[in-house]
């Protein structure tokens, strides 16, 4: 691979990964806590459907979110806060299964926190010297933390590419692929099903559809990025 092709490939990887990292962080923010009025106003001002870029599943999810936000009023922030607590924190939810966003809840036999999935995710975080703020007192297998972890790996992949360390970039791309297989595809569908069952607002049902669509779309993108990163590493070793 000549220098021009290497430069073109690096630029393509960096552009794609930057967009993916931003998307992961956006989803992490939507799940982490109740939305502020500023966040609601920002989302309402966006052309959400345009973000779907022609994907039918994403379009459905963004359509739900946009439809809800078009009808916002002075009580919208409170309504969303109540639904967030009801759906993701199980507040006042005694008769149905809450969509608590922890991998352990959806992968352990008894549906409990702090099970094998948390230990495995914690080990992955430690391997990359990444840790959530301990003061949050939240298990590491929270979906927001998992999304943030993937975003950080993508940003480190970009840094390695731009520094010409293509072997490290390939290694990080493979780690993204493994984490996606082991800690995303294995439970996100069940989590999103639970959100759709429990959430009382169309907004959060839409969020769950967007999450499901994006995680599955990532499967092909990840494979492409692993292939591209490996090709760069091979060219550098030649």
CSV table of C-alpha atoms in Angstrom, one decimal:
chain,number,residue,atom,x,y,z
A,1,UNK,CA,0.0,0.0,0.0
A,2,UNK,CA,1.6,3.3,-1.1
A,3,UNK,CA,1.7,6.4,1.0
A,4,UNK,CA,-1.3,8.0,-0.7
A,5,UNK,CA,-3.5,5.0,-0.1
A,6,UNK,CA,-2.3,4.7,3.5
A,7,UNK,CA,-3.2,8.4,4.1
A,8,UNK,CA,-6.6,7.9,2.4
A,9,UNK,CA,-7.3,4.9,4.5
A,10,UNK,CA,-6.3,6.6,7.7
A,11,UNK,CA,-8.5,9.6,6.9
A,12,UNK,CA,-11.5,7.3,6.2
A,13,UNK,CA,-11.0,5.3,9.5
A,14,UNK,CA,-10.6,8.4,11.5
A,15,UNK,CA,-13.7,10.0,10.1
A,16,UNK,CA,-15.9,6.9,10.5
A,17,UNK,CA,-14.6,6.3,14.1
A,18,UNK,CA,-15.1,9.9,15.1
A,19,UNK,CA,-18.7,9.7,14.1
A,20,UNK,CA,-19.2,6.4,15.9
A,21,UNK,CA,-17.6,7.7,19.1
A,22,UNK,CA,-19.9,10.7,19.1
A,23,UNK,CA,-22.9,8.5,18.6
A,24,UNK,CA,-21.9,6.2,21.4
A,25,UNK,CA,-21.5,9.2,23.8
A,26,UNK,CA,-24.9,10.6,22.7
A,27,UNK,CA,-26.6,7.3,23.5
A,28,UNK,CA,-24.7,7.1,26.8
A,29,UNK,CA,-26.0,10.5,27.8
A,30,UNK,CA,-29.6,9.7,27.0
A,31,UNK,CA,-29.4,6.7,29.3
A,32,UNK,CA,-27.4,8.0,32.2
A,33,UNK,CA,-29.8,10.3,33.9
A,34,UNK,CA,-33.0,12.4,33.5
A,35,UNK,CA,-32.8,14.9,30.7
A,36,UNK,CA,-32.4,18.6,31.6
A,37,UNK,CA,-34.5,21.2,30.0
A,38,UNK,CA,-31.5,22.3,27.9
A,39,UNK,CA,-31.1,18.8,26.5
A,40,UNK,CA,-34.8,18.5,25.7
A,41,UNK,CA,-34.8,21.8,23.9
A,42,UNK,CA,-31.6,20.8,22.0
A,43,UNK,CA,-33.2,17.5,20.9
A,44,UNK,CA,-36.4,19.2,19.9
A,45,UNK,CA,-34.5,21.6,17.7
A,46,UNK,CA,-32.8,18.8,15.7
A,47,UNK,CA,-34.1,17.2,12.6
A,48,UNK,CA,-34.0,13.8,14.3
A,49,UNK,CA,-35.3,11.8,11.3
A,50,UNK,CA,-32.4,13.1,9.2
A,51,UNK,CA,-30.0,11.3,11.6
A,52,UNK,CA,-31.5,7.9,10.4
A,53,UNK,CA,-29.7,8.3,7.1
A,54,UNK,CA,-32.2,6.1,5.4
A,55,UNK,CA,-32.2,3.2,7.9
A,56,UNK,CA,-35.8,2.2,8.5
A,57,UNK,CA,-35.2,1.0,12.1
A,58,UNK,CA,-33.4,4.2,13.1
A,59,UNK,CA,-36.1,6.3,11.3
A,60,UNK,CA,-38.8,4.6,13.4
A,61,UNK,CA,-37.0,5.3,16.6
A,62,UNK,CA,-36.2,8.9,15.8
A,63,UNK,CA,-39.7,9.3,14.6
A,64,UNK,CA,-41.0,8.3,18.0
A,65,UNK,CA,-38.7,10.7,19.7
A,66,UNK,CA,-39.5,13.6,17.4
A,67,UNK,CA,-43.3,13.0,17.6
A,68,UNK,CA,-43.1,13.2,21.4
A,69,UNK,CA,-41.0,16.3,21.4
A,70,UNK,CA,-43.2,18.1,19.0
A,71,UNK,CA,-45.9,18.0,21.7
A,72,UNK,CA,-43.6,19.2,24.5
A,73,UNK,CA,-44.9,21.7,27.0
A,74,UNK,CA,-44.1,23.1,30.4
A,75,UNK,CA,-44.6,19.6,31.9
A,76,UNK,CA,-42.5,17.7,29.5
A,77,UNK,CA,-39.3,17.7,31.5
A,78,UNK,CA,-41.1,16.4,34.6
A,79,UNK,CA,-42.9,13.7,32.6
A,80,UNK,CA,-39.7,12.5,31.1
A,81,UNK,CA,-38.0,12.5,34.5
A,82,UNK,CA,-40.8,10.4,36.0
A,83,UNK,CA,-40.7,8.0,33.1
A,84,UNK,CA,-36.9,7.7,33.3
A,85,UNK,CA,-37.1,6.8,37.0
A,86,UNK,CA,-40.0,4.4,36.4
A,87,UNK,CA,-38.3,2.7,33.4
A,88,UNK,CA,-34.6,2.6,34.2
A,89,UNK,CA,-34.6,2.9,38.0
A,90,UNK,CA,-37.7,0.9,38.8
A,91,UNK,CA,-39.2,3.7,40.8
A,92,UNK,CA,-42.7,2.8,41.8
A,93,UNK,CA,-42.6,-0.2,39.4
A,94,UNK,CA,-43.8,-3.2,41.4
A,95,UNK,CA,-45.8,-5.1,38.8
A,96,UNK,CA,-43.6,-5.2,35.7
A,97,UNK,CA,-40.0,-5.9,34.9
A,98,UNK,CA,-38.0,-2.7,34.9
A,99,UNK,CA,-35.5,-2.0,32.2
A,100,UNK,CA,-32.6,-1.4,34.5
A,101,UNK,CA,-29.6,-0.8,32.1
A,102,UNK,CA,-27.1,-3.3,33.5
A,103,UNK,CA,-25.8,-6.3,31.6
A,104,UNK,CA,-25.8,-8.5,34.7
A,105,UNK,CA,-29.6,-8.0,35.1
A,106,UNK,CA,-30.2,-9.3,31.6
A,107,UNK,CA,-27.6,-12.1,31.5
A,108,UNK,CA,-27.6,-13.6,35.0
A,109,UNK,CA,-30.0,-16.4,35.9
A,110,UNK,CA,-31.7,-14.5,38.7
A,111,UNK,CA,-31.6,-11.1,37.0
A,112,UNK,CA,-29.3,-9.6,39.7
A,113,UNK,CA,-26.8,-6.8,39.7
A,114,UNK,CA,-23.0,-7.3,40.2
A,115,UNK,CA,-22.9,-10.8,38.5
A,116,UNK,CA,-20.4,-12.3,36.0
A,117,UNK,CA,-21.1,-9.7,33.4
A,118,UNK,CA,-20.0,-6.9,35.7
A,119,UNK,CA,-16.7,-8.7,36.5
A,120,UNK,CA,-16.0,-9.3,32.9
A,121,UNK,CA,-16.7,-5.7,31.9
A,122,UNK,CA,-14.6,-4.5,34.8
A,123,UNK,CA,-11.7,-6.6,33.6
A,124,UNK,CA,-12.0,-5.1,30.1
A,125,UNK,CA,-12.0,-1.6,31.6
A,126,UNK,CA,-8.9,-2.4,33.7
A,127,UNK,CA,-7.1,-3.8,30.6
A,128,UNK,CA,-7.4,-0.4,29.0
A,129,UNK,CA,-6.8,1.6,32.2
A,130,UNK,CA,-10.4,3.0,32.0
A,131,UNK,CA,-12.6,3.3,35.1
A,132,UNK,CA,-15.9,5.2,35.7
A,133,UNK,CA,-15.8,7.7,38.6
A,134,UNK,CA,-15.9,5.6,41.8
A,135,UNK,CA,-18.0,8.3,43.5
A,136,UNK,CA,-20.9,7.3,41.2
A,137,UNK,CA,-21.2,4.0,43.0
A,138,UNK,CA,-22.6,2.4,39.9
A,139,UNK,CA,-21.7,-1.1,38.6
A,140,UNK,CA,-19.4,-1.0,35.5
A,141,UNK,CA,-21.8,-3.0,33.3
A,142,UNK,CA,-24.2,0.0,33.1
A,143,UNK,CA,-25.0,0.4,29.4
A,144,UNK,CA,-23.9,4.0,29.5
A,145,UNK,CA,-20.4,3.0,30.8
A,146,UNK,CA,-20.2,0.3,28.1
A,147,UNK,CA,-21.0,2.9,25.4
A,148,UNK,CA,-18.4,5.3,26.8
A,149,UNK,CA,-15.8,2.5,26.9
A,150,UNK,CA,-16.4,1.8,23.2
A,151,UNK,CA,-16.2,5.5,22.4
A,152,UNK,CA,-12.9,5.8,24.2
A,153,UNK,CA,-11.5,2.8,22.3
A,154,UNK,CA,-12.5,4.3,19.0
A,155,UNK,CA,-10.8,7.6,19.9
A,156,UNK,CA,-7.7,5.7,20.9
A,157,UNK,CA,-7.8,3.9,17.6
A,158,UNK,CA,-7.9,7.2,15.8
A,159,UNK,CA,-5.0,8.5,17.8
A,160,UNK,CA,-2.9,5.4,17.0
A,161,UNK,CA,-3.8,5.7,13.3
A,162,UNK,CA,-2.8,9.4,13.2
A,163,UNK,CA,0.5,8.6,15.0
A,164,UNK,CA,1.3,5.9,12.4
A,165,UNK,CA,1.0,3.1,15.0
A,166,UNK,CA,-1.1,0.8,12.9
A,167,UNK,CA,-0.4,-2.3,14.9
A,168,UNK,CA,-2.0,-0.7,18.0
A,169,UNK,CA,-4.9,0.6,15.9
A,170,UNK,CA,-5.5,-2.9,14.7
A,171,UNK,CA,-5.4,-4.3,18.2
A,172,UNK,CA,-7.8,-1.7,19.5
A,173,UNK,CA,-10.2,-2.3,16.6
A,174,UNK,CA,-10.2,-6.0,17.5
A,175,UNK,CA,-11.0,-5.1,21.1
A,176,UNK,CA,-14.0,-3.1,20.0
A,177,UNK,CA,-15.1,-6.1,18.0
A,178,UNK,CA,-14.8,-8.5,20.9
A,179,UNK,CA,-16.5,-6.2,23.4
A,180,UNK,CA,-19.3,-5.6,20.9
A,181,UNK,CA,-19.8,-9.4,20.5
A,182,UNK,CA,-19.4,-10.2,24.2
A,183,UNK,CA,-21.1,-7.3,25.9
A,184,UNK,CA,-23.5,-5.7,23.4
A,185,UNK,CA,-25.1,-8.2,21.1
A,186,UNK,CA,-25.7,-10.6,24.0
A,187,UNK,CA,-28.2,-8.4,25.9
A,188,UNK,CA,-29.2,-5.2,24.1
A,189,UNK,CA,-32.1,-6.7,22.3
A,190,UNK,CA,-33.6,-8.0,25.6
A,191,UNK,CA,-32.9,-4.6,27.2
A,192,UNK,CA,-34.6,-2.7,24.4
A,193,UNK,CA,-37.6,-5.1,24.5
A,194,UNK,CA,-37.9,-4.3,28.2
A,195,UNK,CA,-37.8,-0.6,27.6
A,196,UNK,CA,-40.6,-0.8,25.0
A,197,UNK,CA,-42.7,-2.9,27.5
A,198,UNK,CA,-42.1,-0.6,30.5
A,199,UNK,CA,-41.6,2.9,29.3
A,200,UNK,CA,-44.7,5.1,29.4
A,201,UNK,CA,-43.5,7.8,27.0
A,202,UNK,CA,-43.1,7.4,23.2
A,203,UNK,CA,-39.8,9.3,23.7
A,204,UNK,CA,-38.0,6.5,25.6
A,205,UNK,CA,-39.5,3.8,23.5
A,206,UNK,CA,-38.0,5.6,20.6
A,207,UNK,CA,-34.6,5.8,22.3
A,208,UNK,CA,-34.7,2.0,22.8
A,209,UNK,CA,-35.3,1.5,19.1
A,210,UNK,CA,-32.4,3.8,18.2
A,211,UNK,CA,-30.1,1.9,20.5
A,212,UNK,CA,-31.1,-1.5,19.1
A,213,UNK,CA,-30.7,-0.3,15.5
A,214,UNK,CA,-27.3,1.3,16.1
A,215,UNK,CA,-25.9,-1.6,18.0
A,216,UNK,CA,-26.8,-4.0,15.2
A,217,UNK,CA,-25.6,-1.6,12.5
A,218,UNK,CA,-22.3,-1.6,14.2
A,219,UNK,CA,-21.7,-5.3,13.4
A,220,UNK,CA,-20.9,-4.6,9.8
A,221,UNK,CA,-19.1,-1.3,10.5
A,222,UNK,CA,-16.9,-3.0,13.1
A,223,UNK,CA,-16.0,-5.8,10.6
A,224,UNK,CA,-15.0,-3.2,8.0
A,225,UNK,CA,-12.9,-1.2,10.5
A,226,UNK,CA,-11.1,-4.4,11.7
A,227,UNK,CA,-10.3,-5.3,8.1
A,228,UNK,CA,-9.1,-1.7,7.3
A,229,UNK,CA,-7.0,-1.5,10.4
A,230,UNK,CA,-5.4,-4.9,9.7
A,231,UNK,CA,-4.6,-3.9,6.2
A,232,UNK,CA,-2.8,-0.8,7.5
A,233,UNK,CA,-0.9,-2.9,10.0
A,234,UNK,CA,0.1,-5.3,7.3
A,235,UNK,CA,1.3,-2.5,5.0
A,236,UNK,CA,3.5,-1.1,7.8
A,237,UNK,CA,5.0,-4.5,8.5
A,238,UNK,CA,5.8,-5.2,4.8
